[in-house]
Amino acid sequence: MVRKDSLAQLLDEGRRKIQVTDEELDEAKRRRRLLAASARRAFPGSTTYFNGSVAHGDANTPLTDVDLGVVLSNKDAEPYGPAKKSALPLMEIVRDVIHEDLDTEFPKLTIEVVGRRRAVLVRFGDPVTQGQDDFTADVMTALPHPSGRGLYIPNTKIADQWDRADPITHTQMVLKAITDTKVVFARTVRLLKHWNCTHSKPMCSWNIKALCLGCLDEPMPLINALQIFFTYAADEIDNGPTPDPAHVADPIPLNMTRREVHKRLCTARDYIDLAIEHETAGRPLSAQHALHQVLPELVPDADATQEEAARLASTVRTGGTAATGLGLTVGLVTPTRAWGN
């Protein structure tokens, strides 16, 4: 007998496949704490913050990296900033202290400073997820912004050497969204990050999360969260660049053209709409087939041939044509996935 799962069941099973394990998280957080302690030791009087997927509660497996920053005291930060000194000396200081503190436990540890745009790159030489090559960390050396809103973070690729951003507020916003949606926000982001990575050229993952902040603010089924996201995101990208949710930094880059991103979002939106339409009409296999086009590695494909034949026959019997109403599915029920490649 053919198994017929609801969209809710399919998405719940799919998101569990990519959910990071407790063991991965525990070890990643332990290493992050070690780095934070080193950063504070490097700059007495400083504070540290955590950001990225582990801090935001939306990490997928395999877990390959963590992100954190150290914010200098106002006194120590005074010589640095736009029109002053670059972050390079700070990056070298934190590099040296991390080596002093962690080389014994991690003998293969290496740290990159030269050529790094924003943060010191720590390579542990020891993966957190079994089977992965390594585990890394970005350690950012940041300055308090004179306005009191946000930080100056390094950008070695521009003349000023520093950008304005507010990663601390970003994390607070994400954690609030997770609470407000009763974890639906984090689960949706995990699915969207996986969807994004099925493309040969992914869009900026922070852009996806920022768009989620604009449309997911209450509990709902995951399939509805995906529908709301793709509809909202397609409209927003069509209108222009995604603004910084904290209203501090410049608009968020896409890593590809807006036209390409808009097309990709619209394709996924149409398949999600179709999946919901099929399920509402009592065609679970057709619904699964449509959802598979968006999340091919998480949702198994289903043979919807019999359901589609019955739908077409019913349409003809009621006086319609195969191309009317839900006949749109004829064009969409194909092996072409929502990848936009």
Coordinates of C-alpha atoms in Angstrom, one line a residue:
M1 CA 0.0 0.0 0.0
V2 CA 1.3 3.4 -1.0
R3 CA 2.1 5.6 2.1
K4 CA 0.2 8.9 2.0
D5 CA 1.7 11.5 4.4
S6 CA 0.3 14.9 5.1
L7 CA 2.5 17.9 4.2
A8 CA 2.9 18.6 7.9
Q9 CA 4.3 15.0 8.4
L10 CA 6.6 15.3 5.4
L11 CA 8.0 18.6 6.6
D12 CA 8.4 17.4 10.1
E13 CA 10.3 14.4 9.0
G14 CA 12.4 16.4 6.6
R15 CA 13.5 19.0 9.1
R16 CA 14.5 16.3 11.6
K17 CA 16.9 14.9 8.9
I18 CA 18.9 18.1 9.0
Q19 CA 18.5 19.2 12.6
V20 CA 21.8 19.5 14.4
T21 CA 22.4 17.0 17.1
D22 CA 22.8 17.8 20.8
E23 CA 26.3 16.4 20.7
E24 CA 27.3 18.7 17.8
L25 CA 25.8 21.7 19.5
D26 CA 27.4 21.0 22.9
E27 CA 30.9 20.7 21.4
A28 CA 30.4 23.7 19.2
K29 CA 29.3 25.8 22.1
R30 CA 32.2 24.6 24.3
R31 CA 34.7 25.6 21.6
R32 CA 32.9 28.9 21.2
R33 CA 33.2 29.5 25.0
L34 CA 36.9 28.8 24.8
L35 CA 37.4 31.3 22.0
A36 CA 35.3 33.9 23.9
A37 CA 37.4 33.5 27.0
S38 CA 40.6 34.0 24.9
A39 CA 39.1 37.1 23.2
R40 CA 38.2 38.7 26.5
R41 CA 41.7 37.9 27.9
A42 CA 43.2 39.5 24.8
F43 CA 41.3 42.7 25.5
P44 CA 40.6 43.3 29.2
G45 CA 37.4 45.1 29.8
S46 CA 35.9 43.9 26.6
T47 CA 32.6 42.0 26.1
T48 CA 31.8 39.2 23.7
Y49 CA 28.7 38.3 21.7
F50 CA 27.5 35.3 19.8
N51 CA 25.8 35.3 16.4
G52 CA 25.3 33.0 13.4
S53 CA 23.3 29.8 13.2
V54 CA 24.3 28.3 16.5
A55 CA 23.4 31.5 18.4
H56 CA 20.2 31.9 16.4
G57 CA 19.0 28.3 17.0
D58 CA 18.8 27.4 13.4
A59 CA 21.9 25.3 12.7
N60 CA 21.7 22.3 10.4
T61 CA 23.8 19.2 10.4
P62 CA 26.7 18.9 9.5
L63 CA 27.7 21.6 11.9
T64 CA 30.9 23.2 10.5
D65 CA 31.3 26.6 12.1
V66 CA 30.5 29.1 14.8
D67 CA 30.5 32.9 14.9
L68 CA 31.4 35.3 17.7
G69 CA 32.7 38.8 18.3
V70 CA 34.6 40.7 20.9
V71 CA 33.7 44.4 21.5
L72 CA 36.6 46.5 22.8
S73 CA 36.1 48.9 25.7
N74 CA 35.7 52.6 24.7
K75 CA 39.2 53.3 25.9
D76 CA 40.8 50.5 24.0
A77 CA 38.7 51.3 20.9
E78 CA 39.7 54.9 20.7
P79 CA 42.7 54.5 18.3
Y80 CA 40.6 52.4 15.8
G81 CA 37.8 53.1 13.4
P82 CA 37.2 54.9 10.2
A83 CA 39.9 57.4 9.4
K84 CA 41.9 55.8 12.2
K85 CA 43.7 52.5 12.5
S86 CA 42.5 49.3 10.9
A87 CA 41.5 46.1 12.6
L88 CA 44.6 44.3 11.6
P89 CA 46.5 44.8 14.8
L90 CA 43.5 43.7 16.8
M91 CA 43.1 40.6 14.7
E92 CA 46.8 39.7 15.3
I93 CA 46.4 40.2 19.1
V94 CA 43.5 37.9 19.3
R95 CA 45.2 35.4 17.0
D96 CA 48.2 35.2 19.3
V97 CA 46.1 34.7 22.5
I98 CA 44.0 32.0 21.0
H99 CA 47.1 30.1 20.0
E100 CA 48.4 30.5 23.6
D101 CA 45.2 29.2 25.1
L102 CA 44.1 26.4 22.6
D103 CA 47.2 25.0 20.9
T104 CA 47.7 22.3 23.5
E105 CA 44.1 20.9 23.2
F106 CA 44.0 21.4 19.4
P107 CA 47.5 20.7 18.1
K108 CA 46.3 21.1 14.5
L109 CA 44.8 24.5 15.1
T110 CA 45.6 27.3 12.6
I111 CA 44.5 30.9 12.4
E112 CA 44.2 33.1 9.3
V113 CA 44.4 36.9 9.5
V114 CA 46.0 38.0 6.3
G115 CA 43.4 38.5 3.6
R116 CA 40.5 38.1 5.9
R117 CA 37.8 40.7 5.3
R118 CA 35.9 40.8 8.6
A119 CA 37.1 38.2 11.1
V120 CA 39.9 36.0 12.2
L121 CA 39.4 32.5 10.8
V122 CA 40.2 29.8 13.3
R123 CA 40.6 26.3 11.9
F124 CA 40.5 23.7 14.7
G125 CA 41.9 20.8 12.6
D126 CA 39.3 18.7 14.4
P127 CA 35.7 18.4 13.2
V128 CA 32.6 18.6 15.4
T129 CA 30.5 16.5 13.0
Q130 CA 31.9 13.0 12.3
G131 CA 33.0 12.7 8.6
Q132 CA 33.6 16.4 8.1
D133 CA 37.0 17.8 7.3
D134 CA 37.2 20.5 10.0
F135 CA 35.4 22.9 12.3
T136 CA 36.0 26.6 12.0
A137 CA 35.1 29.8 13.8
D138 CA 35.0 33.5 12.8
V139 CA 36.1 35.7 15.6
M140 CA 35.4 39.4 14.9
T141 CA 37.1 42.3 16.6
A142 CA 34.5 45.1 16.9
L143 CA 34.3 48.6 18.3
P144 CA 31.4 50.4 20.0
H145 CA 29.7 52.8 17.7
P146 CA 29.8 56.4 18.9
S147 CA 26.0 56.7 18.6
G148 CA 25.4 53.8 20.9
R149 CA 23.6 51.9 18.2
G150 CA 25.4 49.0 16.7
L151 CA 29.1 48.5 16.2
Y152 CA 32.0 49.2 13.9
I153 CA 33.1 45.8 12.4
P154 CA 36.1 45.3 10.2
N155 CA 36.0 45.5 6.4
T156 CA 39.5 45.3 5.1
K157 CA 38.2 45.5 1.5
I158 CA 37.1 49.2 1.7
A159 CA 39.1 52.4 2.2
D160 CA 37.5 53.2 5.6
Q161 CA 38.4 49.7 6.8
W162 CA 35.3 49.6 9.0
D163 CA 31.5 49.0 8.4
R164 CA 28.6 49.8 10.7
A165 CA 26.5 46.8 11.7
D166 CA 24.4 45.5 14.7
P167 CA 24.9 41.7 15.0
I168 CA 23.8 41.8 18.7
T169 CA 20.4 43.3 17.8
H170 CA 20.1 40.8 15.0
T171 CA 20.5 37.9 17.4
Q172 CA 18.0 39.5 19.8
M173 CA 15.5 39.8 17.0
V174 CA 15.9 36.2 15.8
L175 CA 15.5 34.8 19.4
K176 CA 12.4 36.9 19.9
A177 CA 10.9 35.6 16.6
I178 CA 11.6 32.0 17.7
T179 CA 9.7 32.7 21.0
D180 CA 6.9 34.5 19.3
T181 CA 6.4 31.7 16.7
K182 CA 6.9 28.9 19.2
V183 CA 10.0 27.7 17.4
V184 CA 8.4 27.7 13.9
F185 CA 10.7 30.5 12.9
A186 CA 13.9 28.4 13.5
R187 CA 12.4 25.3 11.9
T188 CA 11.4 27.3 8.8
V189 CA 14.8 28.9 8.5
R190 CA 16.5 25.5 8.7
L191 CA 14.3 24.3 5.8
L192 CA 15.0 27.4 3.8
K193 CA 18.7 27.2 4.4
H194 CA 18.6 23.7 3.1
W195 CA 16.5 24.7 0.1
N196 CA 19.0 27.5 -0.6
C197 CA 22.0 25.1 -0.6
T198 CA 20.4 22.8 -3.2
H199 CA 21.2 25.5 -5.7
S200 CA 24.5 25.6 -7.5
K201 CA 24.7 29.3 -6.6
P202 CA 23.0 30.0 -3.2
M203 CA 21.7 33.4 -2.3
C204 CA 23.0 35.1 0.9
S205 CA 21.7 33.1 3.9
W206 CA 21.4 36.2 6.1
N207 CA 19.2 37.8 3.4
I208 CA 16.8 34.8 3.8
K209 CA 16.7 35.2 7.6
A210 CA 16.2 38.9 7.4
L211 CA 13.2 38.3 5.1
C212 CA 11.8 35.8 7.5
L213 CA 12.0 38.5 10.2
G214 CA 9.7 40.5 8.1
C215 CA 6.9 38.0 7.7
L216 CA 7.0 35.2 10.4
D217 CA 5.8 36.5 13.7
E218 CA 3.3 34.0 15.0
P219 CA 2.8 30.2 15.3
M220 CA 1.7 28.4 12.2
P221 CA 2.1 25.1 10.4
L222 CA 5.5 24.8 8.6
I223 CA 3.9 24.5 5.1
N224 CA 2.1 27.8 5.7
A225 CA 5.3 29.4 7.0
L226 CA 7.0 28.4 3.7
Q227 CA 4.1 29.7 1.7
I228 CA 4.1 33.1 3.5
F229 CA 7.9 33.3 3.2
F230 CA 8.2 32.6 -0.5
T231 CA 5.2 35.0 -1.3
Y232 CA 6.6 37.8 0.9
A233 CA 10.2 37.3 -0.2
A234 CA 9.4 37.3 -3.9
D235 CA 7.5 40.6 -3.5
E236 CA 10.2 42.2 -1.4
I237 CA 13.0 41.2 -3.7
D238 CA 11.0 42.4 -6.7
N239 CA 10.7 45.8 -4.9
G240 CA 14.3 46.3 -4.1
P241 CA 17.2 45.3 -1.8
T242 CA 16.5 43.8 1.6
P243 CA 17.1 46.4 4.3
D244 CA 19.1 45.6 7.5
P245 CA 16.5 44.5 10.1
A246 CA 18.3 46.6 12.7
H247 CA 18.3 49.7 10.4
V248 CA 22.0 50.2 11.0
A249 CA 23.9 48.6 8.1
D250 CA 23.5 48.9 4.4
P251 CA 21.0 46.7 2.5
I252 CA 21.9 43.0 2.6
P253 CA 23.6 41.6 -0.5
L254 CA 22.1 38.7 -2.5
N255 CA 25.2 37.2 -4.0
M256 CA 23.4 37.1 -7.3
T257 CA 21.2 39.3 -9.4
R258 CA 17.8 40.3 -8.1
R259 CA 16.2 38.9 -11.2
E260 CA 17.7 35.5 -10.6
V261 CA 16.6 35.5 -7.0
H262 CA 13.1 36.7 -7.8
K263 CA 12.7 33.9 -10.4
R264 CA 13.9 31.3 -7.9
L265 CA 11.6 32.5 -5.2
C266 CA 8.6 32.6 -7.5
T267 CA 9.2 29.1 -8.7
A268 CA 9.4 27.8 -5.1
R269 CA 6.3 29.8 -4.2
D270 CA 4.3 28.3 -7.0
Y271 CA 5.2 24.7 -6.0
I272 CA 4.3 25.4 -2.4
D273 CA 1.0 26.9 -3.4
L274 CA 0.4 23.9 -5.6
A275 CA 1.2 21.4 -2.9
I276 CA -1.3 23.1 -0.5
E277 CA -3.9 23.1 -3.3
H278 CA -3.5 19.4 -4.0
E279 CA -3.7 18.5 -0.3
T280 CA -6.8 20.6 0.2
A281 CA -8.4 18.8 -2.7
G282 CA -7.6 15.4 -1.3
R283 CA -4.6 14.5 -3.5
P284 CA -1.8 13.7 -1.0
L285 CA 0.5 12.1 -3.6
S286 CA 0.3 15.1 -5.9
A287 CA 0.9 17.3 -2.9
Q288 CA 4.0 15.4 -2.0
H289 CA 5.3 15.4 -5.6
A290 CA 5.0 19.2 -5.7
L291 CA 6.7 19.7 -2.3
H292 CA 9.5 17.3 -3.5
Q293 CA 10.3 19.9 -6.2
V294 CA 11.2 22.4 -3.5
L295 CA 12.9 20.1 -1.0
P296 CA 14.1 17.1 -3.1
E297 CA 16.6 15.8 -0.6
L298 CA 14.2 16.0 2.4
V299 CA 10.9 15.0 0.9
P300 CA 10.7 11.8 -1.2
D301 CA 9.1 12.0 -4.6
A302 CA 5.7 10.4 -5.1
D303 CA 4.0 8.9 -8.1
A304 CA 0.9 11.1 -8.6
T305 CA -0.1 9.6 -12.0
Q306 CA -3.3 8.0 -10.8
E307 CA -4.4 11.1 -8.9
E308 CA -3.7 13.3 -11.8
A309 CA -5.6 11.1 -14.2
A310 CA -8.6 11.1 -11.8
R311 CA -8.4 14.9 -11.5
L312 CA -8.4 15.3 -15.3
A313 CA -11.3 12.8 -15.7
S314 CA -13.3 14.7 -13.1
T315 CA -12.6 18.0 -14.7
V316 CA -13.8 16.7 -18.1
R317 CA -16.9 15.2 -16.5
T318 CA -17.9 18.5 -14.9
G319 CA -17.6 20.3 -18.2
G320 CA -14.2 21.8 -17.8
T321 CA -11.1 21.2 -19.8
A322 CA -7.8 19.6 -18.7
A323 CA -6.2 23.0 -18.9
T324 CA -8.6 24.9 -16.6
G325 CA -8.6 25.3 -12.8
L326 CA -6.2 22.9 -11.2
G327 CA -5.1 22.0 -14.7
L328 CA -2.1 24.2 -14.1
T329 CA -0.6 21.1 -12.4
V330 CA -0.1 19.5 -15.8
G331 CA 2.7 21.9 -16.5
L332 CA 4.2 21.7 -13.0
V333 CA 4.1 18.0 -12.4
T334 CA 7.4 17.4 -14.1
P335 CA 10.9 16.3 -13.0
T336 CA 12.0 20.0 -13.1
R337 CA 12.8 21.1 -9.5
A338 CA 12.5 24.5 -7.9
W339 CA 16.2 25.1 -8.3
G340 CA 16.3 27.9 -10.8
N341 CA 19.6 26.6 -12.2

